[in-house]
């Protein structure tokens, strides 16, 4: 998980992960000013201090500092309680067939939360399809599962909320197989950090990765 000031939601997420029998929980903390890192340590998590700012930098910090086992399975989800930790085993199980698995947020879950977010996500997914000729209806999902061997092949340059676009682009460029499972999605707890302008960074990332080496 990657977190910045998620103290209101984190205990619920951690409890759900324990119920899902997740053996090890790693939290990359983006210099939180609330109790987020203390809550994580108190629950037995491995806490990594993030380098720089932004979600993409948090993921890059994880790749650069955590020993990735090519034979292990890794699941990324947001710490704001929007995703149900009970779906972790389903994503991990799907890795028997694919290198990467994403959690697809159903339309019925997305629309009540944010109509603009829903349509923006669909347009971004369409742009990704036109650029890479590979369809995923929800590339902006924050729920991803990876084989360790797939993670070790990725070169992530994203720094902000363009992370998921970069992950998708890397999967395409590295010819990694991708699967998908439907997941629950609910309203976040705590302050919303995604802004409308971030959609421009996401689209720019897709174009950049498509035409870069």
GROMACS .gro file of N, CA and C in nm, residues 1 29 47 60 62 76 80 85 103 106 117 133 136 151 160:
model
   45
    1UNK      N    1   0.084  -0.120   0.000
    1UNK     CA    2   0.000   0.000   0.000
    1UNK      C    3   0.087   0.124   0.000
   29UNK      N    4   0.502   0.513   0.308
   29UNK     CA    5   0.441   0.634   0.364
   29UNK      C    6   0.498   0.758   0.298
   47UNK      N    7   0.708  -0.059   0.717
   47UNK     CA    8   0.684   0.078   0.672
   47UNK      C    9   0.810   0.131   0.605
   60UNK      N   10   0.782   0.366  -0.700
   60UNK     CA   11   0.922   0.355  -0.737
   60UNK      C   12   1.011   0.332  -0.615
   62UNK      N   13   0.920   0.173  -0.349
   62UNK     CA   14   0.901   0.031  -0.315
   62UNK      C   15   0.989  -0.058  -0.402
   76UNK      N   16  -0.125  -0.453  -0.495
   76UNK     CA   17  -0.125  -0.310  -0.462
   76UNK      C   18  -0.269  -0.263  -0.450
   80UNK      N   19  -0.721   0.400   0.136
   80UNK     CA   20  -0.832   0.490   0.173
   80UNK      C   21  -0.965   0.417   0.189
   85UNK      N   22  -1.038  -0.526   0.088
   85UNK     CA   23  -0.925  -0.618   0.102
   85UNK      C   24  -0.963  -0.764   0.081
  103UNK      N   25  -0.800  -0.503  -1.084
  103UNK     CA   26  -0.935  -0.508  -1.029
  103UNK      C   27  -1.025  -0.412  -1.104
  106UNK      N   28  -1.679  -0.206  -1.115
  106UNK     CA   29  -1.802  -0.213  -1.193
  106UNK      C   30  -1.867  -0.075  -1.204
  117UNK      N   31  -1.549   1.124  -1.256
  117UNK     CA   32  -1.443   1.023  -1.246
  117UNK      C   33  -1.475   0.905  -1.337
  133UNK      N   34  -0.341  -0.069  -2.848
  133UNK     CA   35  -0.423  -0.173  -2.910
  133UNK      C   36  -0.441  -0.292  -2.815
  136UNK      N   37  -0.837  -0.262  -2.176
  136UNK     CA   38  -0.864  -0.278  -2.034
  136UNK      C   39  -0.962  -0.167  -1.998
  151UNK      N   40   0.714  -0.769  -1.194
  151UNK     CA   41   0.760  -0.645  -1.131
  151UNK      C   42   0.906  -0.617  -1.163
  160UNK      N   43   0.339   1.071  -1.022
  160UNK     CA   44   0.215   1.114  -0.958
  160UNK      C   45   0.105   1.010  -0.982
   0.00000   0.00000   0.00000
